[in-house]
CSV table of C-alpha atoms and ligand atoms in Angstrom, one decimal:
chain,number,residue,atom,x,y,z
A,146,UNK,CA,222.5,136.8,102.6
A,147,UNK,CA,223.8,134.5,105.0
A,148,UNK,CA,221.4,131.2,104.3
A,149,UNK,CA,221.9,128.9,107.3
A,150,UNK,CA,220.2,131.7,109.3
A,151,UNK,CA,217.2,131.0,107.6
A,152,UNK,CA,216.7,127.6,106.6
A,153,UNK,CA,216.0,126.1,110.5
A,154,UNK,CA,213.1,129.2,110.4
A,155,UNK,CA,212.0,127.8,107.2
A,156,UNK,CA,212.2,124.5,108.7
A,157,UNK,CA,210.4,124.9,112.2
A,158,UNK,CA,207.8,126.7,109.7
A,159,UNK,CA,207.2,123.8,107.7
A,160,UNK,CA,206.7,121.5,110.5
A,161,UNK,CA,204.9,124.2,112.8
A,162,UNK,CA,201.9,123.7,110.0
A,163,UNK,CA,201.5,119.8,109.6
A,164,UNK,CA,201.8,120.0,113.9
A,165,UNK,CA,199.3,122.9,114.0
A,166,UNK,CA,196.5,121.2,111.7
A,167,UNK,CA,197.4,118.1,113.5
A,168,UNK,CA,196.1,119.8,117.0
A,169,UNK,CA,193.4,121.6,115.3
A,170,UNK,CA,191.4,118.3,114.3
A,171,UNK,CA,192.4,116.5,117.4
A,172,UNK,CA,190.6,119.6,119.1
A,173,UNK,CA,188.2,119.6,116.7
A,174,UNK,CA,187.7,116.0,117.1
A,175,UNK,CA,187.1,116.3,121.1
A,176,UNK,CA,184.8,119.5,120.7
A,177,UNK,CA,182.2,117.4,118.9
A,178,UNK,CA,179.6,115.4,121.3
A,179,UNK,CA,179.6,111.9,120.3
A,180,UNK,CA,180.4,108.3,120.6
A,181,UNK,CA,184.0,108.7,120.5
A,182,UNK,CA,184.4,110.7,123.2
A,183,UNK,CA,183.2,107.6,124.9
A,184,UNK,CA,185.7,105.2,127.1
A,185,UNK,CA,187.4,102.7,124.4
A,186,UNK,CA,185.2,99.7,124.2
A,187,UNK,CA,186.6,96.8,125.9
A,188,UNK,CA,185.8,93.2,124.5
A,189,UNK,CA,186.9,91.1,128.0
A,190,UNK,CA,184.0,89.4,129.2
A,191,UNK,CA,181.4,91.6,126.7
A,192,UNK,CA,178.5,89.8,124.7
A,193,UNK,CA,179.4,89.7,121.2
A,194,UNK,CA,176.7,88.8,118.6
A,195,UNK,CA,178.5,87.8,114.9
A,196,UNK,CA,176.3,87.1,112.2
A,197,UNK,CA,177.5,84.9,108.8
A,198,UNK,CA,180.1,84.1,111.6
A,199,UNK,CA,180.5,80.6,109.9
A,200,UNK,CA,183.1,81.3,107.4
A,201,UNK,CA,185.2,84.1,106.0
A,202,UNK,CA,185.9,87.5,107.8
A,203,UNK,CA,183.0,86.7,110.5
A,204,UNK,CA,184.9,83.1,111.6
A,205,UNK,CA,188.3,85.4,111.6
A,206,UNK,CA,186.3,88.2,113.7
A,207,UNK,CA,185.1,85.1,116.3
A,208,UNK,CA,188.7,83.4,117.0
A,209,UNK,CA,190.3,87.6,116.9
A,210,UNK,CA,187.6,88.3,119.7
A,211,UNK,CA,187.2,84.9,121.3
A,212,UNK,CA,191.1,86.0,122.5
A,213,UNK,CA,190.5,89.2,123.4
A,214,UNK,CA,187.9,87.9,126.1
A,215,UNK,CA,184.4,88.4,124.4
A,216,UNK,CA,181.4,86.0,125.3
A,217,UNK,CA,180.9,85.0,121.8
A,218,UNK,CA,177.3,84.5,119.8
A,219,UNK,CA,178.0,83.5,116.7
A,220,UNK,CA,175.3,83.3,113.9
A,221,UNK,CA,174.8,81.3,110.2
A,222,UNK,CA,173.3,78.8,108.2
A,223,UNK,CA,175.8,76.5,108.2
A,224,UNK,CA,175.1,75.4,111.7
A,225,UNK,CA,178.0,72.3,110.9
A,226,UNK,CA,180.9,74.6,110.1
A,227,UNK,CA,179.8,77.3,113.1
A,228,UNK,CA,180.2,74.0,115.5
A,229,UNK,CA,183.3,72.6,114.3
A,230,UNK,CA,184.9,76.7,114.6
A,231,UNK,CA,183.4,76.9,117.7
A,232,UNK,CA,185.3,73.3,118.7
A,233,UNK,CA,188.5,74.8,116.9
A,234,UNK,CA,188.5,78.5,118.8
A,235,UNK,CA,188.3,76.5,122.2
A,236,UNK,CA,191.4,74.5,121.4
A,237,UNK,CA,193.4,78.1,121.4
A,238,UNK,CA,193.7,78.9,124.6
A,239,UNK,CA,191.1,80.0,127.7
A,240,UNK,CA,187.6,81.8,126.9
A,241,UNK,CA,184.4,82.2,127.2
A,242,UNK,CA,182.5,78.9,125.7
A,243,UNK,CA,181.3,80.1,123.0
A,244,UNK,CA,177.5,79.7,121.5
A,245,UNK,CA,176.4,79.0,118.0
A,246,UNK,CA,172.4,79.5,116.3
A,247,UNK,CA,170.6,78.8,112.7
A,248,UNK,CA,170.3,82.4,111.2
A,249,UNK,CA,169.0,82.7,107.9
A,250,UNK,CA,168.8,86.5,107.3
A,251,UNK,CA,166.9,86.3,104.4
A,252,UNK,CA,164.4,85.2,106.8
A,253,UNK,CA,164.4,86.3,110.1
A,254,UNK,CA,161.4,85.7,111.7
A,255,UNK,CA,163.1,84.2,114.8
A,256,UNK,CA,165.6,87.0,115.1
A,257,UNK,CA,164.7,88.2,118.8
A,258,UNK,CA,164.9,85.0,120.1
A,259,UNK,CA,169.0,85.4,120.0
A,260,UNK,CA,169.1,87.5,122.4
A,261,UNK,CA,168.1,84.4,124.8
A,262,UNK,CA,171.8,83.0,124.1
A,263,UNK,CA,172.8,85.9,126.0
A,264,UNK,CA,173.9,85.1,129.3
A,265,UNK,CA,172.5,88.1,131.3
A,266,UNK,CA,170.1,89.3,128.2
A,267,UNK,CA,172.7,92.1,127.3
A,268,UNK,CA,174.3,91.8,123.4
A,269,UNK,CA,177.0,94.5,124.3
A,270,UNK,CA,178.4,94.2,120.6
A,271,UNK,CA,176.7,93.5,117.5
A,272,UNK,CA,178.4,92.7,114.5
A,273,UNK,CA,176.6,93.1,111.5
A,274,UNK,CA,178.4,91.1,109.3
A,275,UNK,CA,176.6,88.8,106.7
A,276,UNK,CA,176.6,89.1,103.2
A,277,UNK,CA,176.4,87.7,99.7
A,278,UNK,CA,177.7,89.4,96.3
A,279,UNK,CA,176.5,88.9,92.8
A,280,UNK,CA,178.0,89.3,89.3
A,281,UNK,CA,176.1,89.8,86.2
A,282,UNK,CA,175.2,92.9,84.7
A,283,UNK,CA,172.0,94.6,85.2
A,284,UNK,CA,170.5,93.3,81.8
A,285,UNK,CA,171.2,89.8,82.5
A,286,UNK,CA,171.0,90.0,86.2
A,287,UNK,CA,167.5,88.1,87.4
A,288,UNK,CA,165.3,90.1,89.4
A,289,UNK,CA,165.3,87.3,92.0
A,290,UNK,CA,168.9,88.0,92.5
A,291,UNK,CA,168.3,91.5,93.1
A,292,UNK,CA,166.3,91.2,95.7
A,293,UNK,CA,167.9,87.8,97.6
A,294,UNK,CA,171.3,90.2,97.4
A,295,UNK,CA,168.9,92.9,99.2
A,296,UNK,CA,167.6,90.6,101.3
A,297,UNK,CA,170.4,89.5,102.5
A,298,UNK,CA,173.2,92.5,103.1
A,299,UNK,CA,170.1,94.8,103.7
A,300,UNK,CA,167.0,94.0,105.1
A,301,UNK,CA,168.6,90.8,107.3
A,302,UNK,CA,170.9,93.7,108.8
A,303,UNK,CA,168.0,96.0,109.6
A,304,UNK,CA,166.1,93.3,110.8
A,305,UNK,CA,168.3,92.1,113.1
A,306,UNK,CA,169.8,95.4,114.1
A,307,UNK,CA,165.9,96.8,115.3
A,308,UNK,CA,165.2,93.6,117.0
A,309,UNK,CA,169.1,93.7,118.9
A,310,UNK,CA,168.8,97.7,119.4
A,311,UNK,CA,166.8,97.4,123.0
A,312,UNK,CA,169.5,95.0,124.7
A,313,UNK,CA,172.9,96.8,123.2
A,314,UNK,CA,173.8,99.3,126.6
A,315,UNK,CA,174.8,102.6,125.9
A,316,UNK,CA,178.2,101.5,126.3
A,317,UNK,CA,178.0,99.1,123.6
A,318,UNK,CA,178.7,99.1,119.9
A,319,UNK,CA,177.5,97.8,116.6
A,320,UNK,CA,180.2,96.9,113.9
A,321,UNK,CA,178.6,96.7,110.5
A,322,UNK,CA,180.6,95.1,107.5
A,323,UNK,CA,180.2,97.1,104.8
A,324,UNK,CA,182.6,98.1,101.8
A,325,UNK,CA,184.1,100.3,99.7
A,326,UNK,CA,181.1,99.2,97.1
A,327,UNK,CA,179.0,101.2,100.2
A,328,UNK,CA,181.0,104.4,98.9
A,329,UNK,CA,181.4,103.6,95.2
A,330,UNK,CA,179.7,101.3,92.6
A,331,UNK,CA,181.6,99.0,90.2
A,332,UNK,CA,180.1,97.4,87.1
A,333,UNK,CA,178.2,94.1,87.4
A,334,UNK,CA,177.9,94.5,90.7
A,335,UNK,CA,174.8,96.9,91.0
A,336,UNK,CA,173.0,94.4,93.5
A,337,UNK,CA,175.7,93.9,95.8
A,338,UNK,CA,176.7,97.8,95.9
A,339,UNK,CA,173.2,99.0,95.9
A,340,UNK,CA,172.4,97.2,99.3
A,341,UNK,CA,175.8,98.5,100.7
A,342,UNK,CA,175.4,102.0,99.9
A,343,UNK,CA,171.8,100.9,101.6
A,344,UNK,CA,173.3,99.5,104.5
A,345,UNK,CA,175.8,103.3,105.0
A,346,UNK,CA,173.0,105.4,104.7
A,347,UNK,CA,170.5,103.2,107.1
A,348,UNK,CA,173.2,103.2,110.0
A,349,UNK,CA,173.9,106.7,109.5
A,350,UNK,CA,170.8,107.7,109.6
A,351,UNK,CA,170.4,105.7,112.8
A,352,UNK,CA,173.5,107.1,114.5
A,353,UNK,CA,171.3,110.6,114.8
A,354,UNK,CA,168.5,109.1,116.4
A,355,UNK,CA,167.2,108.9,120.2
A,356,UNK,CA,170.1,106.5,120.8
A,357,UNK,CA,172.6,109.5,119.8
A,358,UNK,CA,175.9,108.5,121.2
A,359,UNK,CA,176.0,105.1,121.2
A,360,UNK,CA,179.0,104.0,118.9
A,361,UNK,CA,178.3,102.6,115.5
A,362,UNK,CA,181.7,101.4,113.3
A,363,UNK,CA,180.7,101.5,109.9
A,364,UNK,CA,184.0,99.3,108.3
A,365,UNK,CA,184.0,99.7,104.6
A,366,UNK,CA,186.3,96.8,103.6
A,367,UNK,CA,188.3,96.5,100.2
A,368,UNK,CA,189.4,93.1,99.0
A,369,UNK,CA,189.6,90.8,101.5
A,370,UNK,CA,190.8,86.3,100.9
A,371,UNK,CA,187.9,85.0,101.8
A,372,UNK,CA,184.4,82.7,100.1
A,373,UNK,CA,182.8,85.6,99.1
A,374,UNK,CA,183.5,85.6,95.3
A,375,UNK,CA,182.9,81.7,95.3
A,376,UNK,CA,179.6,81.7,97.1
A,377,UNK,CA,178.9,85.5,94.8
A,378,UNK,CA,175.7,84.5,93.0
A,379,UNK,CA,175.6,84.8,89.2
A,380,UNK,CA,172.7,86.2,87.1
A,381,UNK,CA,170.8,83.5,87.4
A,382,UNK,CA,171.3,82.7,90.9
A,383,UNK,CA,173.5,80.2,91.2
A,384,UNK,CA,177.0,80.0,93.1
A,385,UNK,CA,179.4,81.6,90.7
A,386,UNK,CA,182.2,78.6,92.6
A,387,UNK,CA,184.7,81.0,91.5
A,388,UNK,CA,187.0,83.3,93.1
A,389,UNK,CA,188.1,85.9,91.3
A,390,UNK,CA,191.5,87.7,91.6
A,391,UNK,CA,190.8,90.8,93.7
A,392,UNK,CA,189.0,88.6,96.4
A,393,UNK,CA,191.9,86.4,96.2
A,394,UNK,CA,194.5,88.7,96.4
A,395,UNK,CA,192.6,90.8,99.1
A,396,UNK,CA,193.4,91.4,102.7
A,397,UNK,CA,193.9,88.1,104.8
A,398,UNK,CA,191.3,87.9,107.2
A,399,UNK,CA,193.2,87.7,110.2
A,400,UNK,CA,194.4,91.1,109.7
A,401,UNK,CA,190.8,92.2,108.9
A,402,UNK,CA,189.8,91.1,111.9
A,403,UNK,CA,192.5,92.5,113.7
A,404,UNK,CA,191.6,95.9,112.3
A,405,UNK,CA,188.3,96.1,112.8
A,406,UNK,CA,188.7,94.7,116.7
A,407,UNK,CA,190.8,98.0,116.9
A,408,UNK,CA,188.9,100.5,115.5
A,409,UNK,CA,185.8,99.1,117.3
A,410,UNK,CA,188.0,99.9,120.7
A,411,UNK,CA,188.6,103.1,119.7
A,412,UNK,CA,185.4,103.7,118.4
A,413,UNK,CA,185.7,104.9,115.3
A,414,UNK,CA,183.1,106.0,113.1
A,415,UNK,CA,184.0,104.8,110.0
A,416,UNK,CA,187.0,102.6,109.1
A,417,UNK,CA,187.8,102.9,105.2
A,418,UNK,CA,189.9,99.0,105.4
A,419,UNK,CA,191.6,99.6,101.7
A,420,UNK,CA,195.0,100.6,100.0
A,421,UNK,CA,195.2,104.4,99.0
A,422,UNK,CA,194.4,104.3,95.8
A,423,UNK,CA,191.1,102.4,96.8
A,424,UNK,CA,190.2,105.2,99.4
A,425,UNK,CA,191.1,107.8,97.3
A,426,UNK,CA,188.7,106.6,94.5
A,427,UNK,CA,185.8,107.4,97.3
A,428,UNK,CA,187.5,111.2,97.0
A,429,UNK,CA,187.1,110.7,93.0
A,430,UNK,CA,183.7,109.5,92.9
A,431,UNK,CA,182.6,112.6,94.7
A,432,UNK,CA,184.9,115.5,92.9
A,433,UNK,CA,185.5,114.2,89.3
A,434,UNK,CA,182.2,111.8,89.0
A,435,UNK,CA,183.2,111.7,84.9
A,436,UNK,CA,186.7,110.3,85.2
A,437,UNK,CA,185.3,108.2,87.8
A,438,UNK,CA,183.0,106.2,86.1
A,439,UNK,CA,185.3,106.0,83.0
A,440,UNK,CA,187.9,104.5,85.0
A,441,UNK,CA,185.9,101.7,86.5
A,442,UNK,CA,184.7,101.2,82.8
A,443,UNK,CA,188.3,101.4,81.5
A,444,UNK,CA,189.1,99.2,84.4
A,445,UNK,CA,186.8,96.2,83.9
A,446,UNK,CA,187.8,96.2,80.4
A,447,UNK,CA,191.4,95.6,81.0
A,448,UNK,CA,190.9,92.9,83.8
A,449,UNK,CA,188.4,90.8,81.1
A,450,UNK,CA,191.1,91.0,78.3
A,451,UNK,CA,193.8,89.5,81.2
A,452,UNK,CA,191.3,86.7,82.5
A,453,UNK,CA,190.6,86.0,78.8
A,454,UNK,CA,194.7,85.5,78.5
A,455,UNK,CA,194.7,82.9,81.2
A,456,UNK,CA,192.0,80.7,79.9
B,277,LIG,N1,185.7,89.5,100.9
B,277,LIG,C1,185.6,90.7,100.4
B,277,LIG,O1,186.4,91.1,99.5
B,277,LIG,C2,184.7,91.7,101.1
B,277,LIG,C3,184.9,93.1,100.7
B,277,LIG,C4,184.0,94.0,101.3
B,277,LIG,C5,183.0,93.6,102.2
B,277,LIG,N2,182.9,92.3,102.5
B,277,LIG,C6,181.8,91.9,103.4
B,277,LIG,O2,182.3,91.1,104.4
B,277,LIG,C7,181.2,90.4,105.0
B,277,LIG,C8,181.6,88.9,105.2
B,277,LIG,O3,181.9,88.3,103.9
B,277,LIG,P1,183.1,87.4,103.6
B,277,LIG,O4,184.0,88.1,102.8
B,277,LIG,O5,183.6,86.8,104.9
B,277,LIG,O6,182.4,86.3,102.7
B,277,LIG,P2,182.0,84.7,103.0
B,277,LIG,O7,183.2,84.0,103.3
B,277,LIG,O8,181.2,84.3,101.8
B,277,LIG,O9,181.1,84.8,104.3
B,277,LIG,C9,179.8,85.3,104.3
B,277,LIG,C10,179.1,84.9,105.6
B,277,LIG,O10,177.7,85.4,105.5
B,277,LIG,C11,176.8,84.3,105.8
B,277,LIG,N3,175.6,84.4,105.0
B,277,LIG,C12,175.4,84.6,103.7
B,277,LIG,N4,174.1,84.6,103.4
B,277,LIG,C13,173.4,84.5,104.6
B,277,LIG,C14,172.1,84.4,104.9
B,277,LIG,N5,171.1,84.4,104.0
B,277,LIG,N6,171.7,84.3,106.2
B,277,LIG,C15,172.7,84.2,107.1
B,277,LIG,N7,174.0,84.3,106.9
B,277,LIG,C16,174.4,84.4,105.6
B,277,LIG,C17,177.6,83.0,105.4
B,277,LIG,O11,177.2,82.0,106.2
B,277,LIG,P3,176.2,80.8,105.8
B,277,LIG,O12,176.4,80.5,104.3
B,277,LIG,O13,176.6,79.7,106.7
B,277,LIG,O14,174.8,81.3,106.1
B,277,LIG,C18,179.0,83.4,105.8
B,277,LIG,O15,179.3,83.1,107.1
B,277,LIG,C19,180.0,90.5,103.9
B,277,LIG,O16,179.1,91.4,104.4
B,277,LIG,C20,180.7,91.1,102.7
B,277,LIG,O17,179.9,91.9,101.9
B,277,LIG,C21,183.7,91.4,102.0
B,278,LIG,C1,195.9,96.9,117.2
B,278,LIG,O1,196.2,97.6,118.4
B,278,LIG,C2,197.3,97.1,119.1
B,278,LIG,C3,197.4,97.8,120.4
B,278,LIG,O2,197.2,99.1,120.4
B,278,LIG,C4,198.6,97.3,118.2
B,278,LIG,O3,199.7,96.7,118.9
B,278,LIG,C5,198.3,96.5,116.9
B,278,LIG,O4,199.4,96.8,116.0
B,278,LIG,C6,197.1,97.0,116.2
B,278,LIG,N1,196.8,96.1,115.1
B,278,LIG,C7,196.3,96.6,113.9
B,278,LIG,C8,196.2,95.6,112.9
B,278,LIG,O5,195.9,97.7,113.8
């Protein structure tokens, strides 16, 4: 049998598949009613509302949109360091001026008074993005901890999201930081990924209500450089003032940002912000729960005995 005959049929095969399933979701993508059949969201001149905007992911978020046109809002407790960013975002080039506000979600009484920093009483984006993590395991863990980790990634983000809903157009979007810990739990974290998977399930749930259609970008973010392991609370409460290596060695924000100013323009559900093996945990978690849960065991085990080496 004469074989070069065959192998560009075999060829034109292989890739005819890959091509073919390529089109089919793309189809099956468009067929679907839905936010993203909406125009890309453009951030020139648009009313963007940060919140924890002061350090971290949320300050790298403000200076990524601040040149990409957006009238920024940015929210926080440390009303010092969300004025001297706001002073360092002008100095990089034209924009809109941007505005700054006290925001303490685990109290947010005063929450639909932000919409007053709006300019024309429109928030065309809100980015949910706020948050505190804990470590301690769930025996040692206070209660109070528990529930200011609720609070805080939970209940401030519902809180401000139903007070923000009325003045987001149609148009519009809401960004929400979540994380990986919103798809999958790790040890001594239980707080911290309970009010994630929390925070999945409550935007999902909105995303099928009377506002059907307007876009929502759940982001669940793996490791990422930024405060959050120092200002993580331990079981007690207090600032662990720590980083710990996966935080540190995480995504720079920057790029974060970047990302997420992407996938909000091309309104995406869901962005899954993590290296493969991360995302293909969430696959794990679902298929082979057992192995799962013995790997995160297995896993914490081994980085203990290596932190234990370098003390
Ligand atoms: N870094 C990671 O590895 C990682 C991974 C997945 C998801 N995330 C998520 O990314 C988001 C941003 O965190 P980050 O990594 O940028 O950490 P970060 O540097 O610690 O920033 C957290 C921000 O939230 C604000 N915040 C905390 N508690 C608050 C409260 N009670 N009221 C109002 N604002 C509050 C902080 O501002 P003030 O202290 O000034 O209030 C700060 O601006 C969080 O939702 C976090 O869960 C981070
Ligand atoms: C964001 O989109 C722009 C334009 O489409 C592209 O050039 C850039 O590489 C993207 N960046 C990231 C981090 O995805």
């Amino acid at each position: 049998m004469d074989l070069s005959a065959v192998n560009p049929l075999i060829a034109a095969g292989a890739l005819a598949v890959p091509i073919g399933a390529y089109a089919l979701v793309q189809l099956a993508r468009l067929a679907v009613p839905g936010p993203h059949r909406q125009a890309r969201f453009n951030f020139k001149d648009k009313t963007v509302l940060i919140t924890g905007a002061s350090t971290g992911l949320g300050a790298a978020l403000a200076r990524e949109l601040y040149t990409r046109g957006a009238r920024l809002i940015l929210v926080a407790r440390s009303i010092d360091k969300l004025k001297a960013l706001c002073e360092s975002i002008k100095e990089s080039g034209p924009g809109h001026e941007p505005v700054y506000a006290y925001l303490d979600l685990a109290e947010p009484e005063k929450v639909d008074e932000l919409v007053k920093l709006s300019h024309n009483g429109k928030i065309d984006c809100l980015v949910n993005n706020a948050g505190i993590s804990m470590r301690g395991s769930v025996i040692d863990t206070d209660m109070a901890v528990q529930r200011k980790v609720m609070e805080t990634n939970y209940f401030g983000q519902v809180a401000v999201t139903r007070a923000l809903l009325p003045f987001i157009p149609s148009d519009g979007a809401i960004v929400v930081t979540s994380s990986m810990q919103g798809k999958m739990a790790l040890p001594y974290r239980s707080a911290y990924g309970a009010s994630k998977h929390a925070v999945q399930a409550f935007f999902d749930s909105l995303r099928a209500e009377e506002r059907f259609g307007l876009h929502i970008l759940v982001v669940s973010a793996g490791y990422i450089a930024t405060e959050l392991g120092n200002n993580a609370l331990d079981a007690s409460g207090r600032p662990t003032g720590v980083t710990d290596g996966n935080v540190g060695n995480g995504l720079k924000p920057e790029e974060a940002a970047r990302q997420i100013a992407n996938a909000t323009e091309r309104r995406k559900p869901e962005l899954l912000m993590a290296p493969l093996l991360h995302r293909f945990t969430v696959f794990l978690r679902y298929w082979w729960p057992s192995l799962y849960f013995y790997s995160v065991w297995k896993r914490h085990i081994m980085q203990e005995a290596k932190e234990k080496k370098k003390e």
